[in-house]
Amino acid sequence: MRVLLVCLGNICRSPTAEGILRHKLEQAGLADRVEVDSCGTGGWHVGKAPDRRAIAAAARRGFDLSGLRARQLEADDFRRFDYLLAMDRDNLLALEARCPPDCRAYIGLFLDFAGYENQAVPDPYFGGKEGFEEVLDLVEAGAEGLVAELHQRLGAVS
Ligand code: 4NP
């Protein structure tokens, strides 16, 4: 199973979600059955590490994002991944616009799996420190919901 987490710049929200989801999959014993990656619909930050505020906020909760590097969404992602999950509606619309007609992947909002239907992980880039804490709270809830979904789909025993 392959999961791609998608935001705008791939330096704040989706790398945070990538690091946290990977960590929670390890805790659930599913790390070797689910591959996780992230990307941005925009290309301004390609090759860069996550925003230092995102790295610092995640580190305070025990998640290491420092080794991640930004990349941009590519056409092949729609074939390679089973789930393409957007952090907000604009990025969901960007995914839907680029999705090829024969695409069989699930495309939706990341937070749908946390029971927060139609809710976004707000973009923290132009705001203050508290925005990064909100991202962490929402992403932790989303990642836990997604682990439960994957657990069920894979039929794994806890
Ligand atoms: P992200 O945040 O989409 O969560 O990575 C952003 C990062 C950079 C920009 C916008 C959002 N930017 O405009 O450069």
PDB file of C-alpha atoms and ligand atoms in Angstrom, residues 7-15 44-45 87 91 122-126, ligand 1:
ATOM      1  CA  CYS A   7       0.296  20.200   0.322  1.00  0.00           C
ATOM      2  CA  LEU A   8       1.387  23.346  -1.512  1.00  0.00           C
ATOM      3  CA  GLY A   9       5.086  23.765  -0.768  1.00  0.00           C
ATOM      4  CA  ASN A  10       6.009  20.349   0.720  1.00  0.00           C
ATOM      5  CA  ILE A  11       7.963  22.093   3.476  1.00  0.00           C
ATOM      6  CA  CYS A  12       5.371  22.464   6.286  1.00  0.00           C
ATOM      7  CA  ARG A  13       2.230  20.318   6.359  1.00  0.00           C
ATOM      8  CA  SER A  14       2.854  17.295   4.141  1.00  0.00           C
ATOM      9  CA  PRO A  15       6.391  16.543   5.418  1.00  0.00           C
ATOM     10  CA  TRP A  44       9.176  26.690  -5.248  1.00  0.00           C
ATOM     11  CA  HIS A  45      10.940  24.684  -2.549  1.00  0.00           C
ATOM     12  CA  MET A  87      -4.064  18.879   3.245  1.00  0.00           C
ATOM     13  CA  ASN A  91      -4.595  21.078  -3.135  1.00  0.00           C
ATOM     14  CA  PRO A 122      -4.475  25.221   7.584  1.00  0.00           C
ATOM     15  CA  ASP A 123      -1.350  26.552   5.874  1.00  0.00           C
ATOM     16  CA  PRO A 124       1.002  27.759   8.680  1.00  0.00           C
ATOM     17  CA  TYR A 125       3.692  29.250   6.403  1.00  0.00           C
ATOM     18  CA  PHE A 126       2.832  32.946   6.719  1.00  0.00           C
TER      19      PHE A 126
HETATM   20  P1  4NP B   1       3.046  23.908   2.971  1.00  0.00           P
HETATM   21  O1  4NP B   1       3.263  25.459   3.345  1.00  0.00           O
HETATM   22  O2  4NP B   1       2.148  23.877   1.766  1.00  0.00           O
HETATM   23  O3  4NP B   1       2.394  23.348   4.180  1.00  0.00           O
HETATM   24  O4  4NP B   1       4.427  23.339   2.706  1.00  0.00           O
HETATM   25  C1  4NP B   1       3.692  26.405   2.407  1.00  0.00           C
HETATM   26  C2  4NP B   1       5.041  26.556   2.167  1.00  0.00           C
HETATM   27  C3  4NP B   1       5.475  27.529   1.282  1.00  0.00           C
HETATM   28  C4  4NP B   1       4.557  28.337   0.655  1.00  0.00           C
HETATM   29  C5  4NP B   1       3.201  28.168   0.895  1.00  0.00           C
HETATM   30  C6  4NP B   1       2.778  27.203   1.781  1.00  0.00           C
HETATM   31  N1  4NP B   1       4.989  29.354  -0.242  1.00  0.00           N
HETATM   32  O5  4NP B   1       4.142  30.125  -0.708  1.00  0.00           O
HETATM   33  O6  4NP B   1       6.190  29.441  -0.533  1.00  0.00           O
END
